[in-house]
Tab-separated table of C-alpha atoms in Angstrom:
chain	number	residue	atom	x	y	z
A	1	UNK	CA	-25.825	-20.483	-6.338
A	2	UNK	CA	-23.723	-23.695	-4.889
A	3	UNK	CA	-20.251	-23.159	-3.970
A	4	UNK	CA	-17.401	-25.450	-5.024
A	5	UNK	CA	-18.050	-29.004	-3.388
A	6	UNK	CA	-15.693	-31.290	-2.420
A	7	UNK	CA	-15.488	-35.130	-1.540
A	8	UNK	CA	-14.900	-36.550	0.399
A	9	UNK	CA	-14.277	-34.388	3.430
A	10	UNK	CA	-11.896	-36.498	4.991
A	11	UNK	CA	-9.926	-39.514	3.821
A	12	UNK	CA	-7.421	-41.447	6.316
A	13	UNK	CA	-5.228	-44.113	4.438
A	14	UNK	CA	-1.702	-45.983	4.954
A	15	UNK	CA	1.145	-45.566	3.289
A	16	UNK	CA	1.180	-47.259	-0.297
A	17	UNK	CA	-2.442	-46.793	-1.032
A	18	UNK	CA	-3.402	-44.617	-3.219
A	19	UNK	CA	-6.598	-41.766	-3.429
A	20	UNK	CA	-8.671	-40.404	-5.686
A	21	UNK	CA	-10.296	-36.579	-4.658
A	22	UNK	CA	-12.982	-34.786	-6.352
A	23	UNK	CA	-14.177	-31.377	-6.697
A	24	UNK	CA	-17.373	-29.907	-8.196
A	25	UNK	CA	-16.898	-25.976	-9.334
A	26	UNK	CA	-19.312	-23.440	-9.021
A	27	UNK	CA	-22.119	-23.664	-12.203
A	28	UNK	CA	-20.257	-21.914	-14.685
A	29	UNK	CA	-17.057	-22.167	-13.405
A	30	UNK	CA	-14.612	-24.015	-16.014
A	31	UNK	CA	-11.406	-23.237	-14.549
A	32	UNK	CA	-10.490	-25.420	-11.161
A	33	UNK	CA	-7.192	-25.541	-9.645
A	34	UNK	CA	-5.933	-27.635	-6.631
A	35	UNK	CA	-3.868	-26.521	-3.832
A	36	UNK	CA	-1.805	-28.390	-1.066
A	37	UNK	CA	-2.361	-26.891	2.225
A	38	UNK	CA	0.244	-27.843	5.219
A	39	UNK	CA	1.300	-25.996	8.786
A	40	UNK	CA	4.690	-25.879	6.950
A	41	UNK	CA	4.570	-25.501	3.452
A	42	UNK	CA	1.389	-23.388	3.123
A	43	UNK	CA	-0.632	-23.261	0.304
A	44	UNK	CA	1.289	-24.621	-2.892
A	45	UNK	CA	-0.283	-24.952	-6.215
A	46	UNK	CA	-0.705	-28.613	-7.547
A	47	UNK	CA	-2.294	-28.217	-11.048
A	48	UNK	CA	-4.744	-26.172	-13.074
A	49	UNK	CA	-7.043	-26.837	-15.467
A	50	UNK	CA	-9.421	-25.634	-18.360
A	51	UNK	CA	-11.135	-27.043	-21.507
A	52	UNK	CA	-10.252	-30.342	-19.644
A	53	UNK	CA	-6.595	-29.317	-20.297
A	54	UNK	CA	-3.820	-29.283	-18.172
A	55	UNK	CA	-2.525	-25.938	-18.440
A	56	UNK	CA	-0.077	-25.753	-15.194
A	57	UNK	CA	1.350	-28.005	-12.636
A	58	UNK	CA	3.164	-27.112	-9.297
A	59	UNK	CA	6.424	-28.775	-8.510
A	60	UNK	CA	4.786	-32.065	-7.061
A	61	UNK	CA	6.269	-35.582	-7.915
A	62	UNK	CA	4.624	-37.364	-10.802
A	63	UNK	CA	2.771	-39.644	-8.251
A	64	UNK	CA	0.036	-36.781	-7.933
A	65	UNK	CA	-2.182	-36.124	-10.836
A	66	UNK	CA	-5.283	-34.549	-12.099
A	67	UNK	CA	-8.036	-34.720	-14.753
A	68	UNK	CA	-10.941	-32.461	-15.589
A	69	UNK	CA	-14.128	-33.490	-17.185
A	70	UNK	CA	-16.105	-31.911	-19.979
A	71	UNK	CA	-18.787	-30.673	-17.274
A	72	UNK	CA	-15.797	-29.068	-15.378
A	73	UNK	CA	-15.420	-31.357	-12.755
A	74	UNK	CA	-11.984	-32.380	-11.930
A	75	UNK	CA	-10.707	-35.147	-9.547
A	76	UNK	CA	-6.727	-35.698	-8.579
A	77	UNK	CA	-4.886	-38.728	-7.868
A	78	UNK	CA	-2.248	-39.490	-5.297
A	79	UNK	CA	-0.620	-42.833	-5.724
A	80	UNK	CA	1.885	-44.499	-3.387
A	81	UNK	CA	1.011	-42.526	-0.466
A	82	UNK	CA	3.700	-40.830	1.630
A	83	UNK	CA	3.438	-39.840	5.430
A	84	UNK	CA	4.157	-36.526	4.129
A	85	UNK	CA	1.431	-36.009	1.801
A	86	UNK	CA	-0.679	-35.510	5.083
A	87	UNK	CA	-2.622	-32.308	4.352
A	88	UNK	CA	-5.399	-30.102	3.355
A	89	UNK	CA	-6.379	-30.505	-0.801
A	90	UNK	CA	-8.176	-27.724	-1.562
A	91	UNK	CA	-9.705	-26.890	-4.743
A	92	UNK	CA	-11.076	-23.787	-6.751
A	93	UNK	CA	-13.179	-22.557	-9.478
A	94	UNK	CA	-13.159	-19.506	-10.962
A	95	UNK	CA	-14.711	-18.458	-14.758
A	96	UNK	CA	-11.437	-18.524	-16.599
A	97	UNK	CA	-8.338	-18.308	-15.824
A	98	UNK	CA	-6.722	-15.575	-13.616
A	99	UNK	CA	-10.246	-14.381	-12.421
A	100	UNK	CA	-11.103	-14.516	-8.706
A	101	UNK	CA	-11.109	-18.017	-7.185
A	102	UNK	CA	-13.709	-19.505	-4.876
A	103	UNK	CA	-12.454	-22.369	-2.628
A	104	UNK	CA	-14.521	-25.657	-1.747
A	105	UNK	CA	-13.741	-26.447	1.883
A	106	UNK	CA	-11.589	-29.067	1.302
A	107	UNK	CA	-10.525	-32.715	1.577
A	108	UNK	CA	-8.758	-33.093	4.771
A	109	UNK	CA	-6.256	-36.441	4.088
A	110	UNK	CA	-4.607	-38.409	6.739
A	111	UNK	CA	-1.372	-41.051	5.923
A	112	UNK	CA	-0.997	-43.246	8.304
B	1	UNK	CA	13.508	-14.399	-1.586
B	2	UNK	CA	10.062	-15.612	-1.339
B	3	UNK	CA	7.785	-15.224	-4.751
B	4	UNK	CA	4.905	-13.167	-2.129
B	5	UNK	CA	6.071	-12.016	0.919
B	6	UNK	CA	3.496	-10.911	3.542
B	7	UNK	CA	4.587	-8.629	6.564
B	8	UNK	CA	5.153	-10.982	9.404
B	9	UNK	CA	2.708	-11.431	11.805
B	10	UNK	CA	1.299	-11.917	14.148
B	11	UNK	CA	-1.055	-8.411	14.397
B	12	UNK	CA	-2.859	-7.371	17.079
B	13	UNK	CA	-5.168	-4.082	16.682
B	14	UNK	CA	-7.462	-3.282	19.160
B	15	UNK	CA	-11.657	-3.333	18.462
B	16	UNK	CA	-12.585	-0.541	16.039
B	17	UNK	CA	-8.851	0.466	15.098
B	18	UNK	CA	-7.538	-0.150	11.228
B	19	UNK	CA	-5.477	-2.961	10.421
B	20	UNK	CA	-2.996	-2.923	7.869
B	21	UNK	CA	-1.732	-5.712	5.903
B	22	UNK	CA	1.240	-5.677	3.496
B	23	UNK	CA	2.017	-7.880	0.563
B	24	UNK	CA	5.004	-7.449	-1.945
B	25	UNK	CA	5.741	-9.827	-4.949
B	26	UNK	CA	8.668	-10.608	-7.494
B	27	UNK	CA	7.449	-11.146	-10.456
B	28	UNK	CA	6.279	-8.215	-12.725
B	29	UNK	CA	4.228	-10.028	-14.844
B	30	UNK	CA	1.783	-10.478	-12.429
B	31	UNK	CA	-1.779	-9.128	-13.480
B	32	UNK	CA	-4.188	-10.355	-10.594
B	33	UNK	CA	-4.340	-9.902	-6.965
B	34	UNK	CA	-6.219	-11.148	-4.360
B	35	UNK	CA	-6.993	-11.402	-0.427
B	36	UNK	CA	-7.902	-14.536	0.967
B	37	UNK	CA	-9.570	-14.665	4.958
B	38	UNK	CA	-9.302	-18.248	6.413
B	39	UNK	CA	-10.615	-19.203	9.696
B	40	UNK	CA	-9.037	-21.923	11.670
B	41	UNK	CA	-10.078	-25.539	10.296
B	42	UNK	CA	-11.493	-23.987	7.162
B	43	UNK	CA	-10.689	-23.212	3.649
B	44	UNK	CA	-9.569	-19.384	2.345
B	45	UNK	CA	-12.636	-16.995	1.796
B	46	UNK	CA	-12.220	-14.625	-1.333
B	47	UNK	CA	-12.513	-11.192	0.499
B	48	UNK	CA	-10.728	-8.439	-2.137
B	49	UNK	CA	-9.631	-8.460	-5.697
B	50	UNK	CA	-7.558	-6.164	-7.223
B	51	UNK	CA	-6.222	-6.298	-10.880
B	52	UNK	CA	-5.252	-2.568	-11.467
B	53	UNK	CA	-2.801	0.109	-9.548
B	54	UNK	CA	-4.900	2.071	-6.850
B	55	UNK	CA	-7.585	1.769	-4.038
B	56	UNK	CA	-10.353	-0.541	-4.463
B	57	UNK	CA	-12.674	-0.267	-1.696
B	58	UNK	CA	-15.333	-2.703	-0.587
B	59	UNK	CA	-17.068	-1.884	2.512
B	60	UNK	CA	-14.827	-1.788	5.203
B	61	UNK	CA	-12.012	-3.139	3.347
B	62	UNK	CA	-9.594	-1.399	0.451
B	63	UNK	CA	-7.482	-2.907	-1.211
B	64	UNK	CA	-3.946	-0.751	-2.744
B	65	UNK	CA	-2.067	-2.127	-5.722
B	66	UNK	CA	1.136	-0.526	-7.162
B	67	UNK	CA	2.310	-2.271	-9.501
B	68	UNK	CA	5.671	-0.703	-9.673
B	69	UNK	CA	6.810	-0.929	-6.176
B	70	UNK	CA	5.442	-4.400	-6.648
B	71	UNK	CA	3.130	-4.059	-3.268
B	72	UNK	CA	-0.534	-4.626	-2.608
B	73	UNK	CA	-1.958	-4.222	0.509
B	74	UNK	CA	-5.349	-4.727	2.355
B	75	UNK	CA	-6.688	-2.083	5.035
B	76	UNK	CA	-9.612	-3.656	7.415
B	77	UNK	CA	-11.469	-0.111	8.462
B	78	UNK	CA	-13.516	-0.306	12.262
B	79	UNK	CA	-12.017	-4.023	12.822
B	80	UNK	CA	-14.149	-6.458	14.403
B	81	UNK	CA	-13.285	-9.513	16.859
B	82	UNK	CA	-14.673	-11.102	13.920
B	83	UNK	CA	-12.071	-10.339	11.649
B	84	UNK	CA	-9.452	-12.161	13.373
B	85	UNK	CA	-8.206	-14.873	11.153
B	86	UNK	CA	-5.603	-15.734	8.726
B	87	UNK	CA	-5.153	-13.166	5.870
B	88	UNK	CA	-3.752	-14.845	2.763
B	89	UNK	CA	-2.009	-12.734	-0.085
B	90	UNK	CA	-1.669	-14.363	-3.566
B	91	UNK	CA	-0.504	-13.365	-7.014
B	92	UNK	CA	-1.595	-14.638	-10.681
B	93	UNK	CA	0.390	-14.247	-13.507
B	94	UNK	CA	-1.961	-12.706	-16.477
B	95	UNK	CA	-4.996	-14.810	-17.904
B	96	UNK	CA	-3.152	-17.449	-15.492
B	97	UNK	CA	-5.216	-19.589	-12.723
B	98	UNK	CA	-2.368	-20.470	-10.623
B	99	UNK	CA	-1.733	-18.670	-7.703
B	100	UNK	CA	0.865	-18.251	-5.549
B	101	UNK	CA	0.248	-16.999	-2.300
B	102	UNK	CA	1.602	-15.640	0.919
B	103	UNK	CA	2.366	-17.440	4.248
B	104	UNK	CA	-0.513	-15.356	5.148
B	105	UNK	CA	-0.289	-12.741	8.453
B	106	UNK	CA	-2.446	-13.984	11.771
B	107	UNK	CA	-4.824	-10.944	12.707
B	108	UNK	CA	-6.221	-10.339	16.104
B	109	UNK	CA	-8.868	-8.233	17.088
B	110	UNK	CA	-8.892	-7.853	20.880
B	111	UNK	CA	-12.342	-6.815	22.438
């Protein structure tokens, strides 16, 4: 069975630009959530999604946001770019919500 | 006070010894637990899950929830150079797919 796919695998952009990030879940999968990943902050939770709805968001500014699709793929938008949005996007699946997650390995974004 | 605290790191255990890593969390309502392993340069690897209080054991790992002390732990049994990494803690509220996790505790395994 495929694990959760992500693309691209690395994005470098300048500040103002905007992004768009995708992830694929695992067959089956309809829940997908999206994580932040930086040396400082860690792992904090962006959004989550089911049913193509928006069931949670992390504390993020309004400039990042999310969608999911009726096949359970999801993609999240980051307009206006910041330096400090510099990370690691990470995404997972899982069957429903609050089962185990499986990561994808990641979109690896650069601000410049 | 952090929402998942993880016991500081890093740890350093020599080949074959037990490693013990210590999670507690702050909010009761939590229903689901779960141990991440991540590598350097790549993304968390579900390793244990753990949803009710006591041992779950899965190979050379167990997992210990108690719920009321509000602690979960992972034990790595015969540790392997190849379990050094990252160990990430995190904590879903019930029917809930956010997680929050840990900082996450560096193990090393030294030959």
């Amino acid at each position: 069975k495929a694990g959760v796919t992500q693309t691209p695998r690395y994005l470098i952009k300048t500040r103002g630009q905007q992004v768009t990030l995708s992830c694929s879940p695992i067959s089956g999968h309809r829940s997908v959530s999206w994580y932040q990943q930086t040396p400082g902050q860690g792992l904090q939770f962006l959004f989550e999604y089911f049913s193509e709805t928006q069931r949670n968001k992390g504390n993020f500014p309004g400039r990042f946001s999310g969608r999911q699709f009726s096949n359970s793929r999801s993609e999240m938008n980051v307009s206006t770019l910041e330096l400090g949005d510099s990370a690691l996007y990470l995404c997972a699946s899982s069957w429903v919500p609050g089962n185990e997650q499986f990561f994808g390995p990641g979109t690896r974004l650069t601000v410049l | 006070q952090k929402e998942v605290e993880q016991n500081s790191g890093p740890l350093s255990v020599p080949e074959g010894a037990i490693a013990s890593l210590n999670c507690t969390y702050s909010d009761r309502g939590s229903q689901s637990f779960f141990w991440y392993r991540q590598y350097s340069g790549k993304s968390p690897e579900l390793i244990m899950f753990i949803y009710s209080n006591g041992d779950k054991e899965d190979g050379r790992f167990t997992a210990q929830l108690n719920k009321a002390s509000q602690y979960v732990s992972l034990l790595i049994r015969d540790s392997q150079p190849s379990d050094s990494a990252t160990y990430l803690c995190a904590v879903n509220e019930a029917n809930a797919g956010k997680s929050t996790f840990g900082d996450g505790t560096t193990l090393t395994v030294k030959p």
